[in-house]
PDB file of N, CA and C in Angstrom:
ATOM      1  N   UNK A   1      96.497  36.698  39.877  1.00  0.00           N
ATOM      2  CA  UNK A   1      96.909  37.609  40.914  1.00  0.00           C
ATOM      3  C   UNK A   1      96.605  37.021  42.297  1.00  0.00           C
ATOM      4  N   UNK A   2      95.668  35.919  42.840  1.00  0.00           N
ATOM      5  CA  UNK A   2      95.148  35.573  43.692  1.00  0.00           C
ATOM      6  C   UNK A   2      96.069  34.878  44.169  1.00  0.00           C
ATOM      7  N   UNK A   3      96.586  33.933  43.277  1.00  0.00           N
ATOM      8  CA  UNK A   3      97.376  33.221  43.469  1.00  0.00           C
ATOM      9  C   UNK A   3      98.769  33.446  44.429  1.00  0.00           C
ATOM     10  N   UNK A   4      99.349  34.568  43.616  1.00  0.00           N
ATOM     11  CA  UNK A   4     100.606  35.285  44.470  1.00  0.00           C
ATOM     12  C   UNK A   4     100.558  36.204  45.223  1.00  0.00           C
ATOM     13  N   UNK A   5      99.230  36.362  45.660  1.00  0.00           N
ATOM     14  CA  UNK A   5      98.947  36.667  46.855  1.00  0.00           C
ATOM     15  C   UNK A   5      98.922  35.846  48.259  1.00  0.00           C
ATOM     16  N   UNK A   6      98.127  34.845  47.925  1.00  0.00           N
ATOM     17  CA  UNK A   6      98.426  33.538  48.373  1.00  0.00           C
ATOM     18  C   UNK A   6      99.409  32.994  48.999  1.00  0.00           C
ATOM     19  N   UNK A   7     100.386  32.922  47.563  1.00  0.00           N
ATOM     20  CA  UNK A   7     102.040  32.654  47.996  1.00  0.00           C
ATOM     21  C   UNK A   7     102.508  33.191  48.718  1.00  0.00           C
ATOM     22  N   UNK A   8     101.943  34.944  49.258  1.00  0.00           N
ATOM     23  CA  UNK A   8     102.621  35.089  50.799  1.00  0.00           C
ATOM     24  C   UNK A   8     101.725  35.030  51.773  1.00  0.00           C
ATOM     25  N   UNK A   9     100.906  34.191  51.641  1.00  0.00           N
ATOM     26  CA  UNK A   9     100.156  34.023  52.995  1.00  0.00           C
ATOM     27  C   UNK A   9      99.314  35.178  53.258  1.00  0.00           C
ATOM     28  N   UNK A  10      98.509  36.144  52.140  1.00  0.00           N
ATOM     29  CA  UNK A  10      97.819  36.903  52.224  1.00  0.00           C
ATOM     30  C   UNK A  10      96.417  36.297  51.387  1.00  0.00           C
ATOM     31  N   UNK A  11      95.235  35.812  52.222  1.00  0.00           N
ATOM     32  CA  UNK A  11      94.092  35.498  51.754  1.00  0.00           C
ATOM     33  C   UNK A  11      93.438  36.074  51.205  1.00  0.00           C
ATOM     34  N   UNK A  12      93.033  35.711  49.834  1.00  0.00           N
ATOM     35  CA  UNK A  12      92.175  36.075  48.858  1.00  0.00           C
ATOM     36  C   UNK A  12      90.741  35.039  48.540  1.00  0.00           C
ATOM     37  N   UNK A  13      89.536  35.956  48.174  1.00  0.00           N
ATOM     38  CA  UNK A  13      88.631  35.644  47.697  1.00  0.00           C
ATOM     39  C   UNK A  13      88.250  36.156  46.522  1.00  0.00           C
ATOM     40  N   UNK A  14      88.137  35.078  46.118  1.00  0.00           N
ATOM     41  CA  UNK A  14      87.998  35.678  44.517  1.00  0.00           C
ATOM     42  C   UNK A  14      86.568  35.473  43.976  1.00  0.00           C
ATOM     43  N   UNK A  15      85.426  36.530  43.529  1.00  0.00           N
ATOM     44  CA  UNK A  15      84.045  36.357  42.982  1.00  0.00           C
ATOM     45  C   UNK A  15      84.634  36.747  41.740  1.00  0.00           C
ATOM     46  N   UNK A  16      83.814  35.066  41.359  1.00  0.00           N
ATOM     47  CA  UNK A  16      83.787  35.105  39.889  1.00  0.00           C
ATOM     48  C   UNK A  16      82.527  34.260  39.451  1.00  0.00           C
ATOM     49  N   UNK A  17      82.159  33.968  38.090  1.00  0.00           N
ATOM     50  CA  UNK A  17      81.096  33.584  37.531  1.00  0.00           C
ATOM     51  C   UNK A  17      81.573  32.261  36.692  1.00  0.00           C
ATOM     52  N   UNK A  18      82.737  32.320  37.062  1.00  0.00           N
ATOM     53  CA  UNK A  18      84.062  31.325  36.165  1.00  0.00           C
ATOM     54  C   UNK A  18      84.743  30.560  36.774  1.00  0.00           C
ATOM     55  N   UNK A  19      84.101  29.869  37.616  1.00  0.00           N
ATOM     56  CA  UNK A  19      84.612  28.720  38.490  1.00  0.00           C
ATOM     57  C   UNK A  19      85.250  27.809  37.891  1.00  0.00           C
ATOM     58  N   UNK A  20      85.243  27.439  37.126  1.00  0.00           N
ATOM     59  CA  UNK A  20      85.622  25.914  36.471  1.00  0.00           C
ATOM     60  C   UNK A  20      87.632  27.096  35.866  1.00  0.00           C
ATOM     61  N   UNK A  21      86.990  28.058  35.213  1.00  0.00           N
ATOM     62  CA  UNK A  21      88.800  28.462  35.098  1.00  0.00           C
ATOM     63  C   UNK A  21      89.432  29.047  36.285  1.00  0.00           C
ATOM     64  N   UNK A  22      88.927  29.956  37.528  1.00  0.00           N
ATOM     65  CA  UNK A  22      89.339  29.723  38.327  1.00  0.00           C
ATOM     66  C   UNK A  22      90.195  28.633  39.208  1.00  0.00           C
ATOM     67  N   UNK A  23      89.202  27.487  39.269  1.00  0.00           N
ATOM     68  CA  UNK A  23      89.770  26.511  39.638  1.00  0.00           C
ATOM     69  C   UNK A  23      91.054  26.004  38.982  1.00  0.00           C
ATOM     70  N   UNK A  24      91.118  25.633  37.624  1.00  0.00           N
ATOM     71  CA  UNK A  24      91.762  25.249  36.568  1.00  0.00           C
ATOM     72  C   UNK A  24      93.163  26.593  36.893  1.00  0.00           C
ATOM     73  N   UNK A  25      93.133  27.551  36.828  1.00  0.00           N
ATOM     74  CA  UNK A  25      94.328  28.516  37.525  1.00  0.00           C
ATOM     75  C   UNK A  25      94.721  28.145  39.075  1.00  0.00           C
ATOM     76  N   UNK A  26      93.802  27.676  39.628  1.00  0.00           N
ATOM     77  CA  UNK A  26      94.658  27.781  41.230  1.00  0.00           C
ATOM     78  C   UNK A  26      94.624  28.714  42.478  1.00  0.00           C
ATOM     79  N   UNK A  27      93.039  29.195  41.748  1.00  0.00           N
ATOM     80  CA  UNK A  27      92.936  30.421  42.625  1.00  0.00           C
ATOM     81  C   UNK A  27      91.952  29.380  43.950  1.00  0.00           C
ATOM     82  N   UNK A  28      92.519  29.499  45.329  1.00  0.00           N
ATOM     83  CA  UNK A  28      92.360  29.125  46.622  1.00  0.00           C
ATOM     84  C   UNK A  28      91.183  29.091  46.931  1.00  0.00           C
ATOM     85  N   UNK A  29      90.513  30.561  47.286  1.00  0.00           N
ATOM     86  CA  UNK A  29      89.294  30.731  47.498  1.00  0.00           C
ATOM     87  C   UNK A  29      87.935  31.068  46.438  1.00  0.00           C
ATOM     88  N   UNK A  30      86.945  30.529  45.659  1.00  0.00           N
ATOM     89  CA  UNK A  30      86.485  30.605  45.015  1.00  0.00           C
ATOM     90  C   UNK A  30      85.236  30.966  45.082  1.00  0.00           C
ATOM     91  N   UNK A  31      84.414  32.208  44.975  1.00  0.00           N
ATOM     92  CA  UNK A  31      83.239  32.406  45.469  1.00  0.00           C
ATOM     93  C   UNK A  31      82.465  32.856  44.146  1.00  0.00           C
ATOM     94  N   UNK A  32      81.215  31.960  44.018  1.00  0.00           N
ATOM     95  CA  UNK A  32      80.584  31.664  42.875  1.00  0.00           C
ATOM     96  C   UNK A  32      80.078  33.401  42.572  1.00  0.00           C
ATOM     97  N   UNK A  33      80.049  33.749  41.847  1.00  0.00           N
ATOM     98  CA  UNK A  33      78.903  34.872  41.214  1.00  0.00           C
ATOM     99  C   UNK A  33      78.258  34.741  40.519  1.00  0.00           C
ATOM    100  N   UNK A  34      77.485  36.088  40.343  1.00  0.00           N
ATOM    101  CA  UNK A  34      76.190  35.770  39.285  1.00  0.00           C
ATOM    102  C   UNK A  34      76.391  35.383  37.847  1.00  0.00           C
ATOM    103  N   UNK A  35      76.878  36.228  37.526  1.00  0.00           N
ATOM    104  CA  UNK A  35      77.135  36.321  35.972  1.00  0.00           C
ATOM    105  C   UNK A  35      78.390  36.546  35.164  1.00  0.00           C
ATOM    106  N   UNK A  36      78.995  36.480  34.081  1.00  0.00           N
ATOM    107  CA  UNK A  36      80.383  37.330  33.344  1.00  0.00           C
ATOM    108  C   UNK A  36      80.511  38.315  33.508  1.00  0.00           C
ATOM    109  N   UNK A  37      79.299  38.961  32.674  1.00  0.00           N
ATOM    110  CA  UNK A  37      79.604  40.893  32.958  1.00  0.00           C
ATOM    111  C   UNK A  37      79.204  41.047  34.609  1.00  0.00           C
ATOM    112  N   UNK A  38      78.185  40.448  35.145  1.00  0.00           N
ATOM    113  CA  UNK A  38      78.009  41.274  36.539  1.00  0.00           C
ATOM    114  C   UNK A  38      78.279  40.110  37.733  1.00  0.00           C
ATOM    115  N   UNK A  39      79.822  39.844  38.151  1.00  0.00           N
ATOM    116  CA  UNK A  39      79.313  38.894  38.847  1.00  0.00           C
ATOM    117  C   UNK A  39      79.009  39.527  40.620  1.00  0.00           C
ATOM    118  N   UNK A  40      78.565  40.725  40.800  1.00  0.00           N
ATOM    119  CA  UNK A  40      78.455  40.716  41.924  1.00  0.00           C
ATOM    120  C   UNK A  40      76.945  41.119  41.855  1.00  0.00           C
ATOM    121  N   UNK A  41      76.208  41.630  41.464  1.00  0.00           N
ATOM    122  CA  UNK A  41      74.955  42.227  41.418  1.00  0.00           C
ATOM    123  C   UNK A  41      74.102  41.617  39.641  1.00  0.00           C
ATOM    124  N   UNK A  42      73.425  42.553  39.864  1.00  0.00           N
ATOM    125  CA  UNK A  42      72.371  42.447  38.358  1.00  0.00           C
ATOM    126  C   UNK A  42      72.216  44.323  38.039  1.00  0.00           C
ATOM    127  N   UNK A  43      72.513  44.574  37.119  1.00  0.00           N
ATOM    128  CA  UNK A  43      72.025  46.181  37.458  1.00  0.00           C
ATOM    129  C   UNK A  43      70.407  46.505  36.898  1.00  0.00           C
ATOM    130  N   UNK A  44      69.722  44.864  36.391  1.00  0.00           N
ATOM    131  CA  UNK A  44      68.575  44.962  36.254  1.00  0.00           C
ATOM    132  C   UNK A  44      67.495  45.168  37.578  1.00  0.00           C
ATOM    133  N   UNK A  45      68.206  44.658  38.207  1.00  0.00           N
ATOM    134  CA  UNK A  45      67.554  45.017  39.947  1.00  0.00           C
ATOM    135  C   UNK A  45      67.258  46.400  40.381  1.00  0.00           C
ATOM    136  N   UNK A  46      66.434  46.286  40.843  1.00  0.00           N
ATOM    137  CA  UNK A  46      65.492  47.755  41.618  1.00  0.00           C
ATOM    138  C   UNK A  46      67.087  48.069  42.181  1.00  0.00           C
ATOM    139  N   UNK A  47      67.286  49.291  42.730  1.00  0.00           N
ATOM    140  CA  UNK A  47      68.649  49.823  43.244  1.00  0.00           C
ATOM    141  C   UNK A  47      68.906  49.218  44.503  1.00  0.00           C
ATOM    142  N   UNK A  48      67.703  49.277  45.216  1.00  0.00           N
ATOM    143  CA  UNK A  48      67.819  48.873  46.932  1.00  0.00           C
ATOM    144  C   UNK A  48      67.827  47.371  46.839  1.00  0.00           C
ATOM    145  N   UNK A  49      66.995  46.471  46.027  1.00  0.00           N
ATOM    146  CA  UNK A  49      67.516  45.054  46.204  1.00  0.00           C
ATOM    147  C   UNK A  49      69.054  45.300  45.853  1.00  0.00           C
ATOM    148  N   UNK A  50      69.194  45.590  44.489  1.00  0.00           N
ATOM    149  CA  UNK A  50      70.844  45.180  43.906  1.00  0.00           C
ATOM    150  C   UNK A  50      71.802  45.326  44.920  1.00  0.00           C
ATOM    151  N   UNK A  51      71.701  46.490  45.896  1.00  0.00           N
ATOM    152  CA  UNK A  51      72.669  46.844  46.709  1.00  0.00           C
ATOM    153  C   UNK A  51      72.545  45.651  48.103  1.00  0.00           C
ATOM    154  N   UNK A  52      71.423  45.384  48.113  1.00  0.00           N
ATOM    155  CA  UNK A  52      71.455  44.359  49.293  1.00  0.00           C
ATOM    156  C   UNK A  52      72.096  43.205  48.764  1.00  0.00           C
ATOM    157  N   UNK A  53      71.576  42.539  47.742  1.00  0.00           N
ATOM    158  CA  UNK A  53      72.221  41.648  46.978  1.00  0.00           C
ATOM    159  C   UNK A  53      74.062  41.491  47.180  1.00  0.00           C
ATOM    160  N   UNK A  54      74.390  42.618  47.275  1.00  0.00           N
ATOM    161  CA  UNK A  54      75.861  42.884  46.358  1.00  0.00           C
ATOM    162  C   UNK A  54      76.578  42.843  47.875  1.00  0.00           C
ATOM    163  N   UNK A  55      75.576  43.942  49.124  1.00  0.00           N
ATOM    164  CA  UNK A  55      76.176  43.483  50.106  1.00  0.00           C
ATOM    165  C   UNK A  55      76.056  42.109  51.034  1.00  0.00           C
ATOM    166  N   UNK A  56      75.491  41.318  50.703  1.00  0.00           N
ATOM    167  CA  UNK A  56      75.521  40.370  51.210  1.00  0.00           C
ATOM    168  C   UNK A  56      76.527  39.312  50.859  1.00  0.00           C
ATOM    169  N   UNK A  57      76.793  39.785  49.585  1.00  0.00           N
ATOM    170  CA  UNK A  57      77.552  38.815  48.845  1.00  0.00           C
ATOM    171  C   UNK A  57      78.802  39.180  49.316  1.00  0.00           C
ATOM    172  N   UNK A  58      78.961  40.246  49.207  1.00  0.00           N
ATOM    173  CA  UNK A  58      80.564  40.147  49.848  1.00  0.00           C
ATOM    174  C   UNK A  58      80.971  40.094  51.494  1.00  0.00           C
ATOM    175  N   UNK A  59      79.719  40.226  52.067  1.00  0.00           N
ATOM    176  CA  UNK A  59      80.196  39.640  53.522  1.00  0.00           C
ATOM    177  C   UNK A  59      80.271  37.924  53.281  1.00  0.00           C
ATOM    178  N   UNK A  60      79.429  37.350  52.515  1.00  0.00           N
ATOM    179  CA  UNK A  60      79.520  36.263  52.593  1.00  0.00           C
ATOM    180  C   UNK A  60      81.439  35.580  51.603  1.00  0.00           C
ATOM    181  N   UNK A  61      81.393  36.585  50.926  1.00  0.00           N
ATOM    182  CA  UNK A  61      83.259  36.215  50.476  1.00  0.00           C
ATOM    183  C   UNK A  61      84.359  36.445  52.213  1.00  0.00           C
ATOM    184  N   UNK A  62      83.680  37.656  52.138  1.00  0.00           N
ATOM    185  CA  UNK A  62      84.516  37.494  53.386  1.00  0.00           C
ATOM    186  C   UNK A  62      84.906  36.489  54.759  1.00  0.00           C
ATOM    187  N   UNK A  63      83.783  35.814  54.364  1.00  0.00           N
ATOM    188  CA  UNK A  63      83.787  34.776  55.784  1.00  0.00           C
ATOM    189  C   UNK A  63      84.468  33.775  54.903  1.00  0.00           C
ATOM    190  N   UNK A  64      84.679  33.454  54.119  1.00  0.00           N
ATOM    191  CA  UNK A  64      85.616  32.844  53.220  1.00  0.00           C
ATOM    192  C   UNK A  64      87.211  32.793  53.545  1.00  0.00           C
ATOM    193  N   UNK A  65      87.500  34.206  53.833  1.00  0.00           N
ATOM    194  CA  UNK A  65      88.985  34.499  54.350  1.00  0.00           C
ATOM    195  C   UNK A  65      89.038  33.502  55.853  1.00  0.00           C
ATOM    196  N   UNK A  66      87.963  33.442  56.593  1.00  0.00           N
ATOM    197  CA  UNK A  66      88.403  32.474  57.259  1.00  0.00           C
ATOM    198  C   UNK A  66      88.680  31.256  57.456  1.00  0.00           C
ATOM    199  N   UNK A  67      88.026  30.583  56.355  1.00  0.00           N
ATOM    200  CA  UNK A  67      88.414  29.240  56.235  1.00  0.00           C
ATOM    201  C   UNK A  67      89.618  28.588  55.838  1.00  0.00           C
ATOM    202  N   UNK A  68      89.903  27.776  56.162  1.00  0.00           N
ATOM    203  CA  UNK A  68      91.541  27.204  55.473  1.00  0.00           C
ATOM    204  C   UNK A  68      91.491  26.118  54.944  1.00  0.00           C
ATOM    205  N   UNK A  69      91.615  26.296  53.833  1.00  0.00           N
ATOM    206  CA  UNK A  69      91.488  25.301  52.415  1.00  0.00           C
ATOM    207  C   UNK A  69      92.992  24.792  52.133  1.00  0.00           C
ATOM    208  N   UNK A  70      92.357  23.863  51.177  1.00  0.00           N
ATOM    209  CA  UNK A  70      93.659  22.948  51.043  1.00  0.00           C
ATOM    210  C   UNK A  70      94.269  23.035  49.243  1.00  0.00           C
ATOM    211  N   UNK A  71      94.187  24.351  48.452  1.00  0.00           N
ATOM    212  CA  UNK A  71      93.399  23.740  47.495  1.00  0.00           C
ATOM    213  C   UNK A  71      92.761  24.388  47.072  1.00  0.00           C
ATOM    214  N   UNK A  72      92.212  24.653  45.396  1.00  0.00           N
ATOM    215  CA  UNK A  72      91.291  25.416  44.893  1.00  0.00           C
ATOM    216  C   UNK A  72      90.038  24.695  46.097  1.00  0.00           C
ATOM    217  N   UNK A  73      89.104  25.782  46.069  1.00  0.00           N
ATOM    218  CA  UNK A  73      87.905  25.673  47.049  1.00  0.00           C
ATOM    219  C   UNK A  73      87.073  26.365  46.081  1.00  0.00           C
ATOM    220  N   UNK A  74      85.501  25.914  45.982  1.00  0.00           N
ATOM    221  CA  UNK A  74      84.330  26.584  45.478  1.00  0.00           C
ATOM    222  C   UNK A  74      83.781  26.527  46.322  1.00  0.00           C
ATOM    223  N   UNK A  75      82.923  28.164  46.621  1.00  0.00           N
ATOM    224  CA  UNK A  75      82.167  28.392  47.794  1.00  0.00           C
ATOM    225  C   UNK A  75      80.997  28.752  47.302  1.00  0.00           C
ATOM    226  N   UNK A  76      79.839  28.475  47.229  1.00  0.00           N
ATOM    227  CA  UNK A  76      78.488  29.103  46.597  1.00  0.00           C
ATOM    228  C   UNK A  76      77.324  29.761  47.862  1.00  0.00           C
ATOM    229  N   UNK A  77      77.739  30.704  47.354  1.00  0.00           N
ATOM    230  CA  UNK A  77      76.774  32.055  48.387  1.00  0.00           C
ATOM    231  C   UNK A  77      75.232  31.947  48.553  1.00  0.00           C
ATOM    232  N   UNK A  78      75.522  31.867  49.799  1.00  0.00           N
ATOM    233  CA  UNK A  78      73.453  31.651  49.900  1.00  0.00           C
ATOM    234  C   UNK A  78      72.528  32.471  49.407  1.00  0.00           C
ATOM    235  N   UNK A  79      73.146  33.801  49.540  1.00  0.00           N
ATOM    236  CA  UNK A  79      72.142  34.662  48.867  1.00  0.00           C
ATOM    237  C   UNK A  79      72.180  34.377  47.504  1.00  0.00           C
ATOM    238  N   UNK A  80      72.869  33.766  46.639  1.00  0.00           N
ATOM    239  CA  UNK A  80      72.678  33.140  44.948  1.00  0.00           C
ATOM    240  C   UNK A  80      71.524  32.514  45.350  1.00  0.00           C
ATOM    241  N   UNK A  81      71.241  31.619  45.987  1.00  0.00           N
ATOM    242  CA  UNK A  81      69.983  30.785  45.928  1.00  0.00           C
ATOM    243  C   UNK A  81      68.759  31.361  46.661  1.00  0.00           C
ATOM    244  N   UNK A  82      68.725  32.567  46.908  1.00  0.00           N
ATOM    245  CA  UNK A  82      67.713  33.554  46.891  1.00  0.00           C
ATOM    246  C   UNK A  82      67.416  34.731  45.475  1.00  0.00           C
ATOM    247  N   UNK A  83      68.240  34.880  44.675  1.00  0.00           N
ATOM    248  CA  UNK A  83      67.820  35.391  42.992  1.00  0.00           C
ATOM    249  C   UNK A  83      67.650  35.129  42.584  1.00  0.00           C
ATOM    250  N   UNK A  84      66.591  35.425  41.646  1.00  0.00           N
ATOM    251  CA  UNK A  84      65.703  35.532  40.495  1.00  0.00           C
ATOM    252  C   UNK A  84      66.973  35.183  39.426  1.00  0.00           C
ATOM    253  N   UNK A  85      66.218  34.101  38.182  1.00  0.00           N
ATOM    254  CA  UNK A  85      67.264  34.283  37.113  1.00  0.00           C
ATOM    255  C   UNK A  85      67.503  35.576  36.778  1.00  0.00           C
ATOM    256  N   UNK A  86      69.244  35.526  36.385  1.00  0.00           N
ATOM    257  CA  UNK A  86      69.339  36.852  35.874  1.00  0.00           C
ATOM    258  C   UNK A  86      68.812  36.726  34.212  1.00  0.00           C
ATOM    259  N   UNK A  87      68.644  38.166  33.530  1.00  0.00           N
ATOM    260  CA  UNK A  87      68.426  38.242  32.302  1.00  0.00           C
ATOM    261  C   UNK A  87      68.887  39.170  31.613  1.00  0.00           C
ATOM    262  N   UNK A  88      69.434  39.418  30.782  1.00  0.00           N
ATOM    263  CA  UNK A  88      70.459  40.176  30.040  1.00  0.00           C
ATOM    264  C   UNK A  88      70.020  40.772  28.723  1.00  0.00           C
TER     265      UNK A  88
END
């Protein structure tokens, strides 16, 4: 879906946990997530981290829309390298 969005010149970011098939599809903007089932949060997280977590993450997709790529792009979110392994 990212894709033909794309095709009209409408920017997409896509969080996923599935970079490597992302890429492999063609999706433009690629913004790493946490996990399969959760890639924006953990719902093992206290409520008030998870939600900070979750919003940070998507301001950080969003600044994504501004960049202009050439090309599948992988973007890895800073706040990922502030969480705790997740555990399931």
């Amino acid at each position: 879906m990212s894709k033909e969005f794309d095709r009209v010149q409408l920017p997409v970011a896509l969080v996923t946990a599935m970079a490597p098939m992302a890429k492999m599809l063609s999706a433009n903007r690629i913004v790493l997530g946490v996990a399969i089932p959760y890639p924006c949060g953990d719902p093992h997280f206290p409520e008030g981290e998870d939600f900070r977590f979750r919003k940070e993450l998507v301001r950080e997709a969003l600044k994504t829309l501004e960049t202009e790529v050439q090309g599948p792009t992988i973007f890895e979110p800073k706040v990922l390298k502030t969480m705790p392994a997740v555990t399931f």
